[in-house]
Amino acid sequence: MKIIIIGNGISGITAARFIRKLSDYEITVLSYETDFFFSRTALMYIYMGHMRYEDTKPYEDWFWDKNKINLKNARVEHVDFTKKALTLSSGEKMSYDKLIIGTGSASNKFGWPGQDLERVYGMYSYQDLEAMEKYSEGLKRAVIVGGGLIGIEMAEMFHSRHIPVTLLVREEHYWNNVLPLEESKMVSRHIREHGLDLRLETELKEIHDNGKGEANAVTTNKGEKIECGFVGLTAGVHPNVQFLKKTDLEIDKGIVVNEFLETNMQDVYAIGDCAQLKSPKEGRRSIEAIWYTGKMMGETVAYNVCDRPVKYDPGIWFNSAKFLDIEYMVYGEVPTKIPDTMGTLYWEHPDGRKSIRINYDKNHGHVLGFNLMGVRYRHEVCEKWIKEKTNIENVLQHLGLANFDPEFYKQYDRKVVELYNEQTGKNLELKTKRGLAKVLSFLNR
Amino acid sequence: MNIFNKVGLALFVVALAIFTLSLGLDGYTFKQSKLEVDEIHRNSILEAIQNQDIEGKKFSNSFDYIHALRKMFEEATTIQEEKAKTGIPEDLQEWQFNLSKDKVNNYVLSIVKSTGDGIVSNNKVLFWWLTIGLGIIGGLIYIIPTFFKIPGIKNDHIYHRSMQKGLNLSIRGFFLGATIIGILLYGVFYMNKNWFWPAVTLVISGIIIALVLFRRNEKEHEPTKSASPPDVTGWLGVITGIYLIGFYILLYWVPEYIVPWIQIADPLKQLIVGTNADRWFLYGMLYTVIVLTMGIRMIAKYWHNKYQILRTISVMFFQTCFAFLIPEILSKLNMPSMDLKNIWPLNYSFFFDYNISNLIQSGGFGIFLLVWGTLLALVGVPVFVYFFGKRWYCSWVCGCGGLAETLGDPYRQLSDKSLRAWKYERFIVHGVLAFAVIMTILTLYTYFSGASRIIGLDSYSVRTWYGFLIGSAFAGVVGTGFYPLMGNRVWCRFGCPLAAYLGLVQRFKSKFRITTNGSQCISCGNCSTYCEMGIDVRWYAQRGQDIVRASCVGCGICSAVCPRGVLRLENASGDIDDRAEELRAVHISEDEVRLLS
Ligand SMILES: Cc1cc2nc3c(=O)[nH]c(=O)nc-3n(C[C@H](O)[C@H](O)[C@H](O)COP(=O)(O)OP(=O)(O)OC[C@H]3O[C@@H](n4cnc5c(N)ncnc54)[C@H](O)[C@@H]3O)c2cc1C
Ligand code: SF4
Ligand code: SF4
């Protein structure tokens, strides 16, 4: 059995590793970005000098040979699904028995004038990083368009080299389309505290050409012109499936897959950022372009490819990120606008860089979600509480179980309980403090 | 760099320059009257002085002076040997009568020390301030702004700095090879041309290399995570490494060349104990000053992290009080002086006959020290490691660890994370532990039976070789000299027998582990990069596996630098085997699946 995987990102590589565990199929992974799998999430750390490219590779180079996973640096130009054959940009042809597509994303461009100029880049691939590196020398200002998780990473990167940054963000507060108001205000404050020029409710209108095909300024929708030597486009990503658009493969925004991650073509699967679920779980999006889902899909598809059908189940939503110096974690339901049926308990530290939010169902009293800024909570514990529909008061009394901050760190769990008491007039007490032994017995219960 | 950084750095560089140059500033005038030698040697030495005509002679630099002194002592040695032929006093052994190499070294050092004449030896206090004092002030000025930064991880530009980015694999290989060969060659000389132990060491090194490279097929595994990719060479780091290596060579084996430094330490020793300094006082003073200053740097860097702050204060405290002040005070009180926290087998001379006799003879307190040291090693270590992991010692108490966590912190990213390095580590560190145990058994056998030879091995020469190879060369020259070349825990990871012992307990019987936060890991690699012990933390974290590793010193840096809050150092015994299992399935539970590793 010949398996070909397009894309050596987290989804493709996870699929390859699990297929290897489950079978002795011949596995080939194709990619044109880098020879070996590296961690895309660590791109910023290379630029900032925290790590070298080598350090972002989760496996040593000999790992692949040893596990008989063939890696090939090549770009797939075309797939003939009926003949089960690929054409590479070199003209070489390859045939497969089963094909897994994990081609990831590409940065969004919304038809802005000047978006294809030189010195205008997204921040997705290793090549984007090289471009940033190339243009950083002598750079006087960078303008970053779009305020999501990647935008702030790009801003932090330039900031680390003392290059002034202007961030153009459409929302009223940073990432307000995902974060609840208080948290998003906190992030906005923190960005400014670092001395970054954050322009809220501001959009890009045009990128100017310096006459040599390079960007040298932008104009905003407020009519202001900002001189800059680099424009970063970080207004989201979309599935990287352009090269498949002319085939019979069913593509909407991404490659449409069923719950077994199968496409409409026989023996062809799609995973990771490029896959779009036909019927996502309730409350979930059809494309979730994040690391963890790519990993889970990779694992799931391996079972399906090896004829041990497993449905894709992303479990309870979780994610994490870091806004400059503020760590962010989320578990379960944390909507931007809290609906009427939802109770929310929000505690913020006076220093304005830490907060804990717990959402619960007002009618039935069970917890729905956790949103943490600058505080670490345990994944397994939060997940179990949400899954088992644990009552908010039970959760609050044992909140220490969730605390995952390092030893000796101050615990703020009691503050959250006090807040609840204040809001409801109850008299709950924090019964369980931080500690692994209690957590283990809780998890085994 | 802001203005504080610039000024601080400038002051530090000036201090370092003066410190280095001070070695060459003084002249020397030989004066017979300053001679302090044993009576039986006096006449031969006086005769040699006369023959060489050096009384009252001035020397402008230490090289010529030491050369002349050595020539003089060579002649004195021959004269003494001639005398031995005509008979030695009844109550003396031949080796006591003759002028041994050690004796000559001591005489040379003490003469150089007492006959210095120049700006440094006449202005010791001033020079203390111009070197050590200015260095501390410069360092502190450099550090202070860090306290006022927004709290968070401050690793920007580490890999852009020549001082910190590490070196190319072939240059690193050159340093390693040259150091090993140099140490073994010098070892032959050190053992009085007895090549037996150097040869044994060479053979064992060869066997370890063969075991790692050939038996385990490691040869084909080009190490990717070696921390030494081809295109990176930080020359400032390399120069710093050479400076440190040079310092240790001078300190251990030719201290007569660093007499001005010892003199600079005199006033402080006078203040504390009332006598003049020796080289070990100099070393202790520098060590403490560095741990304190760089400790403040560590605290500033991790001002947001309570674990790091407490841990750093702890090593600063143990270094200052236990390693530095208490032994000095004890010796001032004429009590057996000992670093109470230095545990066998790191403290390899603890069970040496002279130490045991010395402790027993000095009465109640001595016996207490003997019992304390023995209990600590045999009961304290396993019990504490069971509850807290080896971190209670390695990153909270130990002096070597203390230096590594303060002076060494800027270099922690240079540890080699390749699988190959891990294989070397296990052979070498357990080899050293075995060596320490065997040596101690031989020594104790000699102590109790009086016989110095057991199965053809001479317990004295084993001990001398251990002291040279492990105690000085490995722990000092390589241990600290290699900070900028291979990371700050080279000794702790590859060489320390106590770490190996603590590690075995930690691996097999301890509550300590690093737990991973469910599936939150994004495989970024910060944890692995900044693990000073070269543990590939990410390998475990990305599969949701708890980390139970013999070598982890519990520094907590992996947890601190993780941008997704994935790691936590914890103590609890529940489920430890299960959660540290190699394949705790990530998402879909499957028991029988197994990756070829
Ligand atoms: C800067 C940055 C930071 C991020 N941080 C986080 C984070 O903190 N947390 C989180 O959850 N997510 C994060 N993400 C998102 C996360 O990295 C992605 O969701 C994930 O990498 C997607 O993995 P993938 O395997 O689907 O695709 P990718 O990693 O994009 O891999 C796709 C690969 O396919 C190859 N490919 C594409 N087309 C072809 C072709 N025609 N022929 C051959 N090869 C091809 C490409 O070369 C590429 O290497 C971040 C993303 C970026 C860019
Ligand atoms: S630093 Fe954290 S997120 Fe990054 S690899 Fe390590 S555990 Fe994973
Ligand atoms: S694993 Fe973490 S705590 Fe242990 S030595 Fe490495 S960095 Fe320190």
PDB file of C-alpha atoms in Angstrom, chain B residues 80-226:
ATOM      1  CA  GLN B  80      69.423  17.019  48.668  1.00  0.00           C
ATOM      2  CA  GLU B  81      69.519  13.753  46.750  1.00  0.00           C
ATOM      3  CA  GLU B  82      73.309  13.690  47.043  1.00  0.00           C
ATOM      4  CA  LYS B  83      72.904  14.165  50.767  1.00  0.00           C
ATOM      5  CA  ALA B  84      70.414  11.325  50.941  1.00  0.00           C
ATOM      6  CA  LYS B  85      73.098   9.004  49.629  1.00  0.00           C
ATOM      7  CA  THR B  86      75.256   9.729  52.651  1.00  0.00           C
ATOM      8  CA  GLY B  87      72.381   8.788  54.892  1.00  0.00           C
ATOM      9  CA  ILE B  88      69.142  10.309  56.096  1.00  0.00           C
ATOM     10  CA  PRO B  89      68.101  11.013  59.667  1.00  0.00           C
ATOM     11  CA  GLU B  90      66.676   8.000  61.472  1.00  0.00           C
ATOM     12  CA  ASP B  91      63.194   9.375  62.049  1.00  0.00           C
ATOM     13  CA  LEU B  92      62.534  10.346  58.429  1.00  0.00           C
ATOM     14  CA  GLN B  93      61.391   8.455  55.348  1.00  0.00           C
ATOM     15  CA  GLU B  94      63.230   9.017  52.115  1.00  0.00           C
ATOM     16  CA  TRP B  95      60.224  10.763  50.547  1.00  0.00           C
ATOM     17  CA  GLN B  96      60.057  13.145  53.459  1.00  0.00           C
ATOM     18  CA  PHE B  97      63.750  13.903  53.256  1.00  0.00           C
ATOM     19  CA  ASN B  98      63.919  14.482  49.546  1.00  0.00           C
ATOM     20  CA  LEU B  99      62.570  17.617  47.948  1.00  0.00           C
ATOM     21  CA  SER B 100      59.436  16.242  46.309  1.00  0.00           C
ATOM     22  CA  LYS B 101      57.730  17.917  43.391  1.00  0.00           C
ATOM     23  CA  ASP B 102      54.799  18.930  45.566  1.00  0.00           C
ATOM     24  CA  LYS B 103      57.117  20.476  48.124  1.00  0.00           C
ATOM     25  CA  VAL B 104      58.916  22.463  45.459  1.00  0.00           C
ATOM     26  CA  ASN B 105      55.589  23.702  44.072  1.00  0.00           C
ATOM     27  CA  ASN B 106      54.559  24.869  47.521  1.00  0.00           C
ATOM     28  CA  TYR B 107      57.885  26.582  48.163  1.00  0.00           C
ATOM     29  CA  VAL B 108      57.801  28.354  44.813  1.00  0.00           C
ATOM     30  CA  LEU B 109      54.268  29.584  45.418  1.00  0.00           C
ATOM     31  CA  SER B 110      55.046  30.874  48.891  1.00  0.00           C
ATOM     32  CA  ILE B 111      58.255  32.604  47.810  1.00  0.00           C
ATOM     33  CA  VAL B 112      56.566  34.290  44.857  1.00  0.00           C
ATOM     34  CA  LYS B 113      53.835  35.396  47.203  1.00  0.00           C
ATOM     35  CA  SER B 114      56.145  36.887  49.808  1.00  0.00           C
ATOM     36  CA  THR B 115      58.636  38.605  47.522  1.00  0.00           C
ATOM     37  CA  GLY B 116      56.358  40.525  45.206  1.00  0.00           C
ATOM     38  CA  ASP B 117      57.232  44.157  44.873  1.00  0.00           C
ATOM     39  CA  GLY B 118      55.110  46.479  42.824  1.00  0.00           C
ATOM     40  CA  ILE B 119      51.883  48.304  42.409  1.00  0.00           C
ATOM     41  CA  VAL B 120      49.567  45.361  43.094  1.00  0.00           C
ATOM     42  CA  SER B 121      51.278  43.901  46.146  1.00  0.00           C
ATOM     43  CA  ASN B 122      51.623  47.358  47.656  1.00  0.00           C
ATOM     44  CA  ASN B 123      48.003  48.410  47.005  1.00  0.00           C
ATOM     45  CA  LYS B 124      46.015  45.279  47.608  1.00  0.00           C
ATOM     46  CA  VAL B 125      42.848  46.995  48.811  1.00  0.00           C
ATOM     47  CA  LEU B 126      42.875  49.452  45.932  1.00  0.00           C
ATOM     48  CA  PHE B 127      43.264  46.638  43.486  1.00  0.00           C
ATOM     49  CA  TRP B 128      40.448  44.689  45.103  1.00  0.00           C
ATOM     50  CA  TRP B 129      38.206  47.644  44.368  1.00  0.00           C
ATOM     51  CA  LEU B 130      39.574  48.179  40.859  1.00  0.00           C
ATOM     52  CA  THR B 131      38.988  44.571  39.887  1.00  0.00           C
ATOM     53  CA  ILE B 132      36.438  42.715  41.985  1.00  0.00           C
ATOM     54  CA  GLY B 133      34.701  45.817  43.325  1.00  0.00           C
ATOM     55  CA  LEU B 134      34.456  47.558  39.983  1.00  0.00           C
ATOM     56  CA  GLY B 135      33.329  44.318  38.371  1.00  0.00           C
ATOM     57  CA  ILE B 136      30.468  43.990  40.860  1.00  0.00           C
ATOM     58  CA  ILE B 137      29.459  47.625  40.445  1.00  0.00           C
ATOM     59  CA  GLY B 138      29.561  47.385  36.661  1.00  0.00           C
ATOM     60  CA  GLY B 139      27.567  44.182  36.757  1.00  0.00           C
ATOM     61  CA  LEU B 140      24.918  45.644  39.028  1.00  0.00           C
ATOM     62  CA  ILE B 141      24.559  48.789  36.936  1.00  0.00           C
ATOM     63  CA  TYR B 142      24.075  46.575  33.909  1.00  0.00           C
ATOM     64  CA  ILE B 143      21.471  44.470  35.678  1.00  0.00           C
ATOM     65  CA  ILE B 144      19.348  47.055  37.466  1.00  0.00           C
ATOM     66  CA  PRO B 145      17.184  48.236  34.533  1.00  0.00           C
ATOM     67  CA  THR B 146      15.953  44.680  34.070  1.00  0.00           C
ATOM     68  CA  PHE B 147      14.008  44.952  37.322  1.00  0.00           C
ATOM     69  CA  PHE B 148      11.896  47.693  35.787  1.00  0.00           C
ATOM     70  CA  LYS B 149      10.938  45.972  32.575  1.00  0.00           C
ATOM     71  CA  ILE B 150       7.459  44.617  31.966  1.00  0.00           C
ATOM     72  CA  PRO B 151       7.420  41.177  33.609  1.00  0.00           C
ATOM     73  CA  GLY B 152       7.908  38.355  31.152  1.00  0.00           C
ATOM     74  CA  ILE B 153      10.400  36.107  29.409  1.00  0.00           C
ATOM     75  CA  LYS B 154      13.493  37.975  28.288  1.00  0.00           C
ATOM     76  CA  ASN B 155      15.205  35.732  25.788  1.00  0.00           C
ATOM     77  CA  ASP B 156      15.305  38.152  22.861  1.00  0.00           C
ATOM     78  CA  HIS B 157      18.457  38.024  20.752  1.00  0.00           C
ATOM     79  CA  ILE B 158      20.171  35.231  22.639  1.00  0.00           C
ATOM     80  CA  TYR B 159      20.995  33.538  19.365  1.00  0.00           C
ATOM     81  CA  HIS B 160      22.087  36.802  17.816  1.00  0.00           C
ATOM     82  CA  ARG B 161      24.811  37.387  20.368  1.00  0.00           C
ATOM     83  CA  SER B 162      28.324  36.241  19.752  1.00  0.00           C
ATOM     84  CA  MET B 163      28.631  35.493  23.455  1.00  0.00           C
ATOM     85  CA  GLN B 164      25.644  33.203  23.650  1.00  0.00           C
ATOM     86  CA  LYS B 165      24.931  31.597  20.327  1.00  0.00           C
ATOM     87  CA  GLY B 166      27.223  28.640  20.628  1.00  0.00           C
ATOM     88  CA  LEU B 167      29.665  27.177  18.238  1.00  0.00           C
ATOM     89  CA  ASN B 168      29.998  25.155  15.176  1.00  0.00           C
ATOM     90  CA  LEU B 169      30.125  21.408  15.668  1.00  0.00           C
ATOM     91  CA  SER B 170      33.634  21.007  14.305  1.00  0.00           C
ATOM     92  CA  ILE B 171      35.044  23.741  16.524  1.00  0.00           C
ATOM     93  CA  ARG B 172      33.268  22.235  19.483  1.00  0.00           C
ATOM     94  CA  GLY B 173      34.719  18.880  18.530  1.00  0.00           C
ATOM     95  CA  PHE B 174      38.151  20.428  18.350  1.00  0.00           C
ATOM     96  CA  PHE B 175      37.814  21.856  21.849  1.00  0.00           C
ATOM     97  CA  LEU B 176      36.558  18.592  23.258  1.00  0.00           C
ATOM     98  CA  GLY B 177      39.287  16.544  21.591  1.00  0.00           C
ATOM     99  CA  ALA B 178      42.050  18.967  22.488  1.00  0.00           C
ATOM    100  CA  THR B 179      40.866  19.141  26.084  1.00  0.00           C
ATOM    101  CA  ILE B 180      40.705  15.383  26.526  1.00  0.00           C
ATOM    102  CA  ILE B 181      44.115  14.822  24.941  1.00  0.00           C
ATOM    103  CA  GLY B 182      45.618  17.734  26.823  1.00  0.00           C
ATOM    104  CA  ILE B 183      44.284  16.479  30.137  1.00  0.00           C
ATOM    105  CA  LEU B 184      45.526  12.936  29.560  1.00  0.00           C
ATOM    106  CA  LEU B 185      48.995  14.096  28.470  1.00  0.00           C
ATOM    107  CA  TYR B 186      49.286  16.448  31.383  1.00  0.00           C
ATOM    108  CA  GLY B 187      47.955  13.601  33.534  1.00  0.00           C
ATOM    109  CA  VAL B 188      50.992  11.461  32.699  1.00  0.00           C
ATOM    110  CA  PHE B 189      53.197  14.272  33.915  1.00  0.00           C
ATOM    111  CA  TYR B 190      50.981  14.878  36.935  1.00  0.00           C
ATOM    112  CA  MET B 191      51.257  11.221  37.930  1.00  0.00           C
ATOM    113  CA  ASN B 192      55.067  11.439  37.794  1.00  0.00           C
ATOM    114  CA  LYS B 193      55.382   9.859  34.361  1.00  0.00           C
ATOM    115  CA  ASN B 194      53.223   6.964  35.410  1.00  0.00           C
ATOM    116  CA  TRP B 195      51.073   6.459  32.354  1.00  0.00           C
ATOM    117  CA  PHE B 196      48.986   3.607  33.755  1.00  0.00           C
ATOM    118  CA  TRP B 197      45.913   5.593  34.806  1.00  0.00           C
ATOM    119  CA  PRO B 198      45.914   7.947  31.832  1.00  0.00           C
ATOM    120  CA  ALA B 199      46.080   4.884  29.609  1.00  0.00           C
ATOM    121  CA  VAL B 200      43.190   3.207  31.445  1.00  0.00           C
ATOM    122  CA  THR B 201      41.175   6.396  31.050  1.00  0.00           C
ATOM    123  CA  LEU B 202      41.965   6.541  27.350  1.00  0.00           C
ATOM    124  CA  VAL B 203      40.848   2.957  26.860  1.00  0.00           C
ATOM    125  CA  ILE B 204      37.620   3.525  28.771  1.00  0.00           C
ATOM    126  CA  SER B 205      36.904   6.663  26.716  1.00  0.00           C
ATOM    127  CA  GLY B 206      37.484   4.619  23.584  1.00  0.00           C
ATOM    128  CA  ILE B 207      35.093   1.941  24.785  1.00  0.00           C
ATOM    129  CA  ILE B 208      32.387   4.499  25.548  1.00  0.00           C
ATOM    130  CA  ILE B 209      32.746   6.113  22.130  1.00  0.00           C
ATOM    131  CA  ALA B 210      32.583   2.720  20.477  1.00  0.00           C
ATOM    132  CA  LEU B 211      29.548   1.698  22.509  1.00  0.00           C
ATOM    133  CA  VAL B 212      27.685   4.855  21.630  1.00  0.00           C
ATOM    134  CA  LEU B 213      28.665   5.145  17.999  1.00  0.00           C
ATOM    135  CA  PHE B 214      28.832   1.574  16.854  1.00  0.00           C
ATOM    136  CA  ARG B 215      26.913  -0.754  19.090  1.00  0.00           C
ATOM    137  CA  ARG B 216      23.924   1.571  19.164  1.00  0.00           C
ATOM    138  CA  ASN B 217      24.129   2.536  15.517  1.00  0.00           C
ATOM    139  CA  GLU B 218      24.500   6.133  16.486  1.00  0.00           C
ATOM    140  CA  LYS B 219      27.048   6.752  13.771  1.00  0.00           C
ATOM    141  CA  GLU B 220      24.395   7.161  11.124  1.00  0.00           C
ATOM    142  CA  HIS B 221      22.400   9.436  13.344  1.00  0.00           C
ATOM    143  CA  GLU B 222      23.776  12.798  12.471  1.00  0.00           C
ATOM    144  CA  PRO B 223      22.793  14.662  15.635  1.00  0.00           C
ATOM    145  CA  THR B 224      20.357  17.409  14.697  1.00  0.00           C
ATOM    146  CA  LYS B 225      19.714  18.769  18.147  1.00  0.00           C
ATOM    147  CA  SER B 226      23.354  19.158  18.997  1.00  0.00           C
TER     148      SER B 226
END
